[in-house]
Coordinates of N, CA and C in Angstrom, one line a residue:
M1 N 105.6 109.9 89.0 CA 105.5 108.5 89.5 C 105.5 108.5 91.0
P2 N 104.7 107.6 91.7 CA 104.8 107.5 93.1 C 106.0 106.7 93.6
W3 N 106.5 107.0 94.8 CA 107.7 106.4 95.4 C 107.4 105.8 96.7
C4 N 108.1 104.8 97.1 CA 108.0 104.3 98.5 C 109.0 105.1 99.3
P5 N 108.7 105.7 100.5 CA 109.6 106.5 101.2 C 110.6 105.6 102.0
I6 N 110.4 104.3 102.1 CA 111.3 103.4 102.8 C 112.3 102.7 101.9
C7 N 111.8 101.9 101.0 CA 112.7 101.1 100.1 C 113.1 101.9 98.8
K8 N 112.4 103.1 98.6 CA 112.7 104.0 97.5 C 112.4 103.3 96.1
N9 N 111.5 102.3 96.1 CA 111.0 101.8 94.8 C 110.1 102.7 94.1
E10 N 110.2 102.8 92.8 CA 109.3 103.7 92.0 C 108.2 102.8 91.5
Y11 N 107.0 103.2 91.6 CA 105.8 102.5 91.1 C 105.1 103.2 89.9
I12 N 104.3 102.4 89.2 CA 103.6 103.0 88.1 C 102.5 103.9 88.6
A13 N 102.0 104.8 87.8 CA 100.9 105.7 88.2 C 99.7 105.0 88.6
G14 N 99.1 105.4 89.6 CA 97.9 104.7 90.1 C 98.1 103.9 91.4
K15 N 99.4 103.5 91.6 CA 99.7 102.7 92.8 C 99.7 103.7 94.0
T16 N 99.2 103.2 95.1 CA 99.2 104.1 96.3 C 99.8 103.5 97.5
H17 N 100.2 102.2 97.5 CA 100.7 101.5 98.7 C 101.8 100.6 98.3
C18 N 102.9 100.5 99.1 CA 104.0 99.6 98.9 C 103.8 98.3 99.6
P19 N 103.6 97.2 98.8 CA 103.3 95.9 99.5 C 104.5 95.4 100.3
D20 N 105.7 95.7 100.0 CA 106.9 95.2 100.7 C 107.1 95.9 102.0
C21 N 106.9 97.2 102.1 CA 107.1 97.9 103.3 C 105.8 98.3 104.1
D22 N 104.7 98.0 103.4 CA 103.4 98.2 104.0 C 103.2 99.7 104.4
V23 N 103.6 100.6 103.5 CA 103.4 102.1 103.8 C 102.8 102.7 102.5
D24 N 102.2 103.9 102.7 CA 101.6 104.6 101.6 C 102.7 105.2 100.8
L25 N 102.5 105.3 99.5 CA 103.5 105.9 98.6 C 103.4 107.4 98.6
V26 N 104.5 108.1 98.2 CA 104.5 109.6 98.2 C 104.8 110.0 96.7
D27 N 104.5 111.2 96.4 CA 104.7 111.7 95.1 C 106.1 111.9 94.7
E28 N 107.0 112.2 95.7 CA 108.4 112.4 95.5 C 109.1 112.1 96.8
L29 N 110.4 111.7 96.6 CA 111.2 111.5 97.8 C 111.8 112.8 98.4
T30 N 111.9 112.8 99.7 CA 112.5 114.0 100.3 C 114.0 113.9 100.2
E31 N 114.7 115.0 100.5 CA 116.1 115.0 100.4 C 116.8 114.1 101.4
D32 N 116.1 113.8 102.4 CA 116.7 112.9 103.4 C 115.7 111.8 103.7
P33 N 115.6 110.8 102.8 CA 114.6 109.8 103.0 C 115.0 108.9 104.1
E34 N 114.0 108.1 104.6 CA 114.2 107.2 105.6 C 115.1 106.1 105.1
P35 N 116.0 105.6 105.9 CA 117.0 104.5 105.5 C 116.2 103.3 105.1
K36 N 116.8 102.6 104.1 CA 116.2 101.3 103.6 C 116.3 100.3 104.7
V37 N 115.2 99.6 104.9 CA 115.2 98.6 106.0 C 115.2 97.2 105.3
P38 N 116.3 96.4 105.4 CA 116.3 95.1 104.8 C 115.2 94.2 105.3
V39 N 114.5 93.6 104.4 CA 113.4 92.7 104.7 C 113.9 91.3 104.8
P40 N 114.0 90.7 106.0 CA 114.5 89.3 106.1 C 113.7 88.3 105.3
I41 N 114.3 87.4 104.7 CA 113.6 86.4 104.0 C 113.4 85.1 104.8
P42 N 112.2 84.8 105.1 CA 112.0 83.6 105.9 C 112.4 82.3 105.2
V43 N 113.0 81.4 106.0 CA 113.5 80.2 105.5 C 112.3 79.2 105.5
P44 N 111.8 78.7 104.4 CA 110.7 77.8 104.4 C 111.0 76.4 104.9
S45 N 110.0 75.6 105.1 CA 110.2 74.2 105.5 C 110.5 73.4 104.2
E46 N 110.9 72.2 104.5 CA 111.3 71.3 103.3 C 110.1 71.1 102.4
E47 N 108.9 71.1 102.9 CA 107.7 70.9 102.1 C 107.5 72.2 101.2
D48 N 107.7 73.3 101.9 CA 107.5 74.6 101.1 C 108.6 74.6 100.0
L49 N 109.8 74.2 100.3 CA 110.9 74.2 99.3 C 110.6 73.3 98.2
S50 N 110.0 72.1 98.4 CA 109.6 71.2 97.4 C 108.6 71.9 96.4
D51 N 107.6 72.5 97.0 CA 106.6 73.2 96.2 C 107.2 74.3 95.4
L52 N 108.1 75.1 96.0 CA 108.8 76.1 95.3 C 109.6 75.6 94.1
A53 N 110.4 74.5 94.4 CA 111.2 73.9 93.3 C 110.4 73.4 92.2
A54 N 109.2 72.8 92.5 CA 108.3 72.2 91.5 C 107.8 73.4 90.7
R55 N 107.4 74.5 91.3 CA 106.8 75.6 90.6 C 107.8 76.3 89.7
A56 N 109.1 76.4 90.2 CA 110.1 77.0 89.4 C 110.5 76.1 88.2
A57 N 110.5 74.8 88.4 CA 110.8 73.9 87.3 C 109.7 73.9 86.3
S58 N 108.5 74.0 86.7 CA 107.4 74.1 85.8 C 107.4 75.3 85.0
T59 N 107.7 76.5 85.7 CA 107.7 77.8 85.0 C 108.9 77.8 84.0
S60 N 110.0 77.3 84.4 CA 111.2 77.3 83.5 C 110.9 76.5 82.3
H61 N 110.1 75.4 82.4 CA 109.8 74.5 81.3 C 108.9 75.2 80.3
M62 N 107.9 75.9 80.9 CA 106.8 76.4 80.0 C 107.2 77.8 79.4
N63 N 108.0 78.6 80.2 CA 108.3 80.0 79.8 C 109.7 80.1 79.3
T64 N 109.9 80.1 78.0 CA 111.2 80.2 77.4 C 111.2 81.5 76.7
H65 N 111.9 82.5 77.2 CA 111.9 83.8 76.6 C 112.8 83.9 75.4
V66 N 112.3 84.3 74.3 CA 113.1 84.6 73.1 C 113.1 86.1 72.8
S67 N 114.3 86.7 72.9 CA 114.4 88.1 72.8 C 113.9 88.6 71.4
A68 N 113.5 89.9 71.4 CA 113.1 90.5 70.1 C 114.3 90.5 69.1
R69 N 115.5 90.7 69.7 CA 116.7 90.7 68.8 C 116.9 89.3 68.2
D70 N 116.7 88.2 68.9 CA 116.9 86.9 68.4 C 115.8 86.6 67.3
R71 N 114.6 87.0 67.6 CA 113.5 86.8 66.7 C 113.7 87.6 65.4
Q72 N 114.2 88.8 65.5 CA 114.5 89.6 64.3 C 115.6 89.0 63.5
S73 N 116.7 88.4 64.2 CA 117.8 87.8 63.5 C 117.3 86.5 62.8
D74 N 116.5 85.7 63.4 CA 116.0 84.5 62.8 C 115.1 84.8 61.6
T75 N 114.2 85.8 61.8 CA 113.4 86.2 60.7 C 114.1 86.7 59.5
R76 N 115.2 87.5 59.7 CA 116.0 88.0 58.6 C 116.8 86.9 58.0
S77 N 117.3 85.9 58.7 CA 118.0 84.7 58.2 C 117.0 83.9 57.3
S78 N 115.8 83.7 57.7 CA 114.8 83.0 56.9 C 114.5 83.7 55.6
A79 N 114.5 85.1 55.7 CA 114.2 85.9 54.5 C 115.3 85.7 53.5
W80 N 116.5 85.7 53.9 CA 117.6 85.5 53.0 C 117.6 84.1 52.4
T81 N 117.3 83.1 53.2 CA 117.2 81.8 52.7 C 116.1 81.7 51.6
F82 N 114.9 82.2 51.9 CA 113.9 82.2 50.9 C 114.3 82.9 49.6
L83 N 115.0 84.1 49.8 CA 115.4 84.9 48.6 C 116.4 84.2 47.8
V84 N 117.4 83.6 48.4 CA 118.4 82.9 47.6 C 117.9 81.7 46.9
V85 N 117.2 80.8 47.6 CA 116.6 79.6 47.0 C 115.6 79.9 46.0
G86 N 114.7 80.8 46.4 CA 113.6 81.2 45.4 C 114.2 81.9 44.2
G87 N 115.1 82.8 44.4 CA 115.7 83.5 43.2 C 116.4 82.6 42.2
I88 N 117.2 81.7 42.8 CA 118.0 80.8 41.9 C 117.0 79.8 41.2
G89 N 116.1 79.3 42.0 CA 115.1 78.3 41.4 C 114.2 79.0 40.4
F90 N 113.8 80.2 40.6 CA 112.9 80.9 39.7 C 113.6 81.1 38.4
A91 N 114.9 81.6 38.5 CA 115.7 81.9 37.3 C 116.0 80.6 36.5
V92 N 116.3 79.5 37.1 CA 116.6 78.3 36.4 C 115.3 77.8 35.7
I93 N 114.2 77.8 36.4 CA 113.0 77.3 35.8 C 112.5 78.2 34.6
T94 N 112.7 79.5 34.8 CA 112.4 80.4 33.7 C 113.2 80.1 32.5
L95 N 114.5 79.8 32.7 CA 115.3 79.5 31.5 C 114.9 78.2 30.9
A96 N 114.4 77.2 31.7 CA 114.0 76.0 31.2 C 112.7 76.1 30.4
L97 N 111.8 77.0 30.9 CA 110.5 77.2 30.2 C 110.8 78.0 28.8
A98 N 111.8 78.8 28.8 CA 112.2 79.5 27.6 C 113.0 78.7 26.6
G99 N 113.3 77.5 27.0 CA 114.0 76.6 26.1 C 115.5 76.8 26.1
V100 N 116.0 77.7 27.0 CA 117.5 78.0 27.0 C 118.3 76.8 27.6
I101 N 117.7 76.1 28.6 CA 118.3 75.0 29.1 C 117.3 73.8 29.2
Q102 N 117.8 72.6 29.3 CA 116.9 71.4 29.3 C 116.9 70.8 30.7
L103 N 115.7 70.5 31.2 CA 115.6 69.9 32.5 C 114.7 68.7 32.3
P104 N 114.9 67.6 33.0 CA 114.1 66.4 32.9 C 112.6 66.5 33.4
F105 N 111.9 67.6 33.1 CA 110.5 67.8 33.5 C 109.7 68.2 32.3
N106 N 108.4 67.8 32.4 CA 107.5 68.3 31.3 C 107.1 69.8 31.6
T107 N 106.4 70.4 30.7 CA 106.0 71.8 30.9 C 105.1 72.0 32.1
F108 N 104.2 71.1 32.3 CA 103.3 71.2 33.5 C 104.1 71.2 34.8
S109 N 105.1 70.3 34.9 CA 105.9 70.2 36.1 C 106.8 71.5 36.3
L110 N 107.3 72.0 35.2 CA 108.1 73.3 35.3 C 107.2 74.4 35.7
V111 N 106.0 74.5 35.3 CA 105.1 75.6 35.7 C 104.8 75.5 37.2
I112 N 104.6 74.3 37.7 CA 104.4 74.0 39.1 C 105.6 74.5 39.9
L113 N 106.8 74.1 39.4 CA 108.0 74.5 40.1 C 108.2 76.0 40.1
E114 N 107.9 76.6 39.0 CA 108.0 78.1 38.8 C 107.1 78.8 39.9
G115 N 105.9 78.2 40.1 CA 105.0 78.8 41.1 C 105.5 78.6 42.5
M116 N 106.1 77.5 42.7 CA 106.7 77.2 44.1 C 107.8 78.2 44.4
F117 N 108.7 78.4 43.4 CA 109.8 79.3 43.7 C 109.3 80.8 43.8
L118 N 108.2 81.1 43.1 CA 107.7 82.4 43.2 C 107.1 82.6 44.6
L119 N 106.5 81.5 45.2 CA 106.1 81.6 46.6 C 107.3 81.9 47.5
F120 N 108.4 81.2 47.2 CA 109.6 81.5 48.0 C 110.0 82.9 48.0
L121 N 109.9 83.6 46.9 CA 110.2 85.0 46.8 C 109.2 85.8 47.5
I122 N 107.9 85.4 47.5 CA 106.9 86.2 48.3 C 107.2 86.0 49.8
F123 N 107.5 84.8 50.2 CA 107.9 84.6 51.6 C 109.1 85.4 52.0
A124 N 110.0 85.5 51.1 CA 111.2 86.3 51.4 C 110.8 87.8 51.6
F125 N 110.0 88.3 50.8 CA 109.5 89.7 50.9 C 108.8 89.9 52.2
V126 N 107.9 89.0 52.6 CA 107.1 89.1 53.8 C 108.0 89.0 55.0
S127 N 109.0 88.1 55.0 CA 110.0 87.9 56.1 C 110.8 89.2 56.3
F128 N 111.3 89.8 55.2 CA 112.1 91.0 55.3 C 111.3 92.1 55.9
R129 N 110.0 92.2 55.5 CA 109.2 93.2 56.1 C 108.9 93.0 57.6
S130 N 108.7 91.7 58.0 CA 108.6 91.4 59.4 C 109.8 91.7 60.2
A131 N 111.0 91.4 59.6 CA 112.3 91.7 60.3 C 112.4 93.2 60.5
R132 N 112.0 94.0 59.5 CA 112.1 95.4 59.6 C 111.2 95.9 60.7
E133 N 110.0 95.4 60.8 CA 109.1 95.8 61.8 C 109.5 95.4 63.2
L134 N 110.3 94.3 63.3 CA 110.8 93.8 64.6 C 111.9 94.7 65.2
L135 N 112.5 95.6 64.3 CA 113.5 96.5 64.8 C 113.0 97.4 65.9
D136 N 111.7 97.9 65.7 CA 111.1 98.7 66.7 C 111.0 98.0 68.0
E137 N 110.6 96.7 68.0 CA 110.5 95.9 69.2 C 111.8 95.7 69.9
V138 N 112.8 95.5 69.0 CA 114.2 95.3 69.6 C 114.6 96.6 70.3
S139 N 114.3 97.8 69.7 CA 114.7 99.0 70.4 C 113.9 99.2 71.7
R140 N 112.6 98.9 71.7 CA 111.9 99.0 73.0 C 112.4 98.0 74.1
E141 N 112.7 96.8 73.6 CA 113.2 95.8 74.6 C 114.5 96.2 75.2
D142 N 115.4 96.7 74.3 CA 116.7 97.2 74.8 C 116.6 98.3 75.8
S143 N 115.7 99.2 75.5 CA 115.4 100.4 76.4 C 114.9 99.9 77.7
L144 N 114.0 98.9 77.7 CA 113.4 98.4 78.9 C 114.5 97.7 79.7
E145 N 115.3 96.9 79.1 CA 116.4 96.2 79.8 C 117.4 97.2 80.4
T146 N 117.7 98.3 79.7 CA 118.6 99.3 80.3 C 118.0 99.9 81.6
R147 N 116.7 100.2 81.5 CA 116.0 100.7 82.7 C 116.0 99.7 83.9
I148 N 115.8 98.5 83.5 CA 115.7 97.4 84.6 C 117.1 97.3 85.2
R149 N 118.1 97.3 84.4 CA 119.5 97.1 85.0 C 119.9 98.4 85.8
E150 N 119.5 99.5 85.4 CA 119.7 100.7 86.2 C 119.0 100.6 87.6
W151 N 117.8 100.1 87.5 CA 117.0 99.9 88.8 C 117.7 98.9 89.6
A152 N 118.2 97.8 89.0 CA 118.7 96.7 89.8 C 120.0 97.1 90.6
K153 N 120.7 98.1 90.1 CA 121.9 98.6 90.8 C 121.6 99.1 92.2
D154 N 120.4 99.7 92.3 CA 120.0 100.3 93.6 C 119.1 99.4 94.4
H155 N 118.4 98.4 93.8 CA 117.4 97.7 94.5 C 117.7 96.2 94.7
L156 N 118.6 95.7 94.0 CA 119.0 94.2 94.1 C 120.3 94.2 94.8
I157 N 120.3 94.3 96.2 CA 121.5 94.3 97.0 C 121.7 92.9 97.5
P158 N 122.9 92.3 97.2 CA 123.1 90.9 97.6 C 122.9 90.6 99.1
E159 N 123.3 91.6 100.0 CA 123.1 91.4 101.4 C 121.6 91.3 101.8
E160 N 120.8 92.1 101.1 CA 119.4 92.1 101.4 C 118.7 90.9 100.8
L161 N 119.1 90.5 99.6 CA 118.5 89.3 99.0 C 118.8 88.0 99.8
S162 N 119.9 88.0 100.4 CA 120.3 86.8 101.1 C 120.1 86.9 102.6
A163 N 119.4 87.9 103.1 CA 119.1 88.1 104.5 C 118.3 86.9 105.0
G164 N 118.7 86.3 106.1 CA 118.0 85.2 106.7 C 118.5 83.8 106.2
I165 N 119.4 83.8 105.2 CA 119.9 82.6 104.6 C 121.3 82.4 105.3
T166 N 121.4 81.2 105.9 CA 122.7 80.9 106.6 C 123.6 80.2 105.7
E167 N 124.9 80.0 106.2 CA 125.9 79.2 105.5 C 125.5 77.8 105.3
D168 N 124.6 77.3 106.3 CA 124.2 75.9 106.2 C 123.1 75.6 105.2
T169 N 122.5 76.7 104.7 CA 121.4 76.5 103.7 C 121.9 75.8 102.5
P170 N 121.3 74.7 102.1 CA 121.7 74.0 100.9 C 121.7 74.9 99.6
E171 N 122.5 74.7 98.7 CA 122.7 75.5 97.6 C 121.4 75.6 96.7
E172 N 120.7 74.5 96.6 CA 119.5 74.5 95.9 C 118.4 75.4 96.5
M173 N 118.3 75.3 97.9 CA 117.4 76.2 98.6 C 117.8 77.6 98.5
R174 N 119.1 77.9 98.6 CA 119.6 79.3 98.4 C 119.2 79.9 97.1
Y175 N 119.4 79.1 96.0 CA 119.0 79.5 94.7 C 117.6 79.9 94.6
F176 N 116.7 79.0 95.1 CA 115.3 79.3 94.9 C 114.8 80.4 95.8
L177 N 115.4 80.6 97.0 CA 115.0 81.7 97.9 C 115.4 83.0 97.3
I178 N 116.6 83.1 96.9 CA 117.1 84.4 96.3 C 116.4 84.7 95.0
S179 N 116.2 83.7 94.2 CA 115.5 83.9 92.9 C 114.1 84.4 93.2
E180 N 113.4 83.9 94.2 CA 112.1 84.3 94.5 C 112.1 85.8 95.0
A181 N 113.1 86.1 95.8 CA 113.2 87.5 96.3 C 113.5 88.4 95.2
I182 N 114.3 88.1 94.2 CA 114.5 89.0 93.0 C 113.3 89.2 92.3
H183 N 112.6 88.1 92.0 CA 111.3 88.1 91.2 C 110.3 89.0 91.9
E184 N 110.2 88.9 93.3 CA 109.2 89.7 94.0 C 109.5 91.1 94.0
R185 N 110.7 91.5 93.9 CA 111.1 92.9 93.8 C 111.0 93.5 92.4
L186 N 111.2 92.6 91.4 CA 111.2 93.0 90.0 C 109.8 93.3 89.5
M187 N 108.9 92.4 89.7 CA 107.6 92.5 89.1 C 106.8 93.7 89.5
P188 N 106.8 94.2 90.8 CA 106.0 95.4 91.1 C 106.6 96.6 90.4
A189 N 107.9 96.6 90.3 CA 108.6 97.8 89.7 C 108.4 97.9 88.2
F190 N 108.3 96.7 87.5 CA 108.1 96.6 86.1 C 107.0 95.6 85.7
P191 N 105.8 96.0 86.0 CA 104.7 95.1 85.7 C 104.5 94.8 84.2
E192 N 105.1 95.6 83.3 CA 105.0 95.3 81.9 C 105.8 94.1 81.4
V193 N 106.7 93.6 82.3 CA 107.6 92.5 81.9 C 106.7 91.2 82.0
D194 N 106.8 90.4 80.9 CA 106.0 89.1 81.0 C 106.8 88.1 81.8
D195 N 106.1 87.0 82.1 CA 106.6 86.0 83.0 C 107.9 85.3 82.5
A196 N 107.9 85.0 81.2 CA 109.1 84.4 80.6 C 110.3 85.3 80.7
Y197 N 110.1 86.6 80.4 CA 111.2 87.5 80.4 C 111.7 87.8 81.9
A198 N 110.7 87.8 82.8 CA 111.0 88.0 84.2 C 111.9 86.8 84.7
E199 N 111.5 85.6 84.3 CA 112.3 84.4 84.7 C 113.7 84.5 84.2
Q200 N 113.9 84.9 83.0 CA 115.2 85.1 82.4 C 116.0 86.1 83.2
L201 N 115.4 87.3 83.4 CA 116.1 88.4 84.1 C 116.5 87.9 85.5
T202 N 115.6 87.2 86.2 CA 115.9 86.7 87.5 C 117.1 85.8 87.5
E203 N 117.1 84.9 86.6 CA 118.3 84.0 86.5 C 119.6 84.8 86.2
D204 N 119.5 85.7 85.3 CA 120.7 86.5 84.9 C 121.2 87.3 86.2
F205 N 120.3 87.9 86.9 CA 120.7 88.7 88.1 C 121.3 87.8 89.1
Y206 N 120.7 86.6 89.3 CA 121.2 85.7 90.3 C 122.7 85.3 90.0
N207 N 122.9 85.0 88.7 CA 124.2 84.6 88.3 C 125.2 85.8 88.4
E208 N 124.8 87.0 88.1 CA 125.7 88.1 88.2 C 126.0 88.5 89.6
L209 N 125.0 88.4 90.5 CA 125.2 88.9 91.9 C 125.8 87.8 92.8
F210 N 125.6 86.5 92.5 CA 126.0 85.5 93.4 C 126.9 84.4 92.6

């Protein structure tokens, strides 16, 4: 993988230039790389801040990341719900059709109910299979987050992220500026991360670091 000799960011294969430091990438870092140079963050005007805030609010509203682990858990819960409801209903209706118990429905209605509960059991089977398939995605996402957090230890330095921000900077402006800086460092290093996940990671790192 190519590396930047100044900021020491690792890039994906095919990249040849570091956009942050404006230098060509190298195949490997030397034993005594050049020191990292903090890149000051320019403080925008009030108009720029308003645009940034609007864009961030819009992105936050549209991009809500749901982790693979949460989706797997929800799918598994739905599967169990379909299985329990479908299993109990199917058994009760089967007993009613066999004349073992009496229910206030005619035969046609019982057959319809039997078919409905059978569909519940089919949904349960499909949901369990989907939940099992999601386990691979959970593993991949966990591995990716581990790599991102290892990268963040070396590349998300609070002093660098807040460079150019004074004590008089309003808290809202501080949040948006630092979040933007985190996002701009994160995406080139991990282009496979989608926008919603990047927004969540950015917010998590801001809360952890500041």
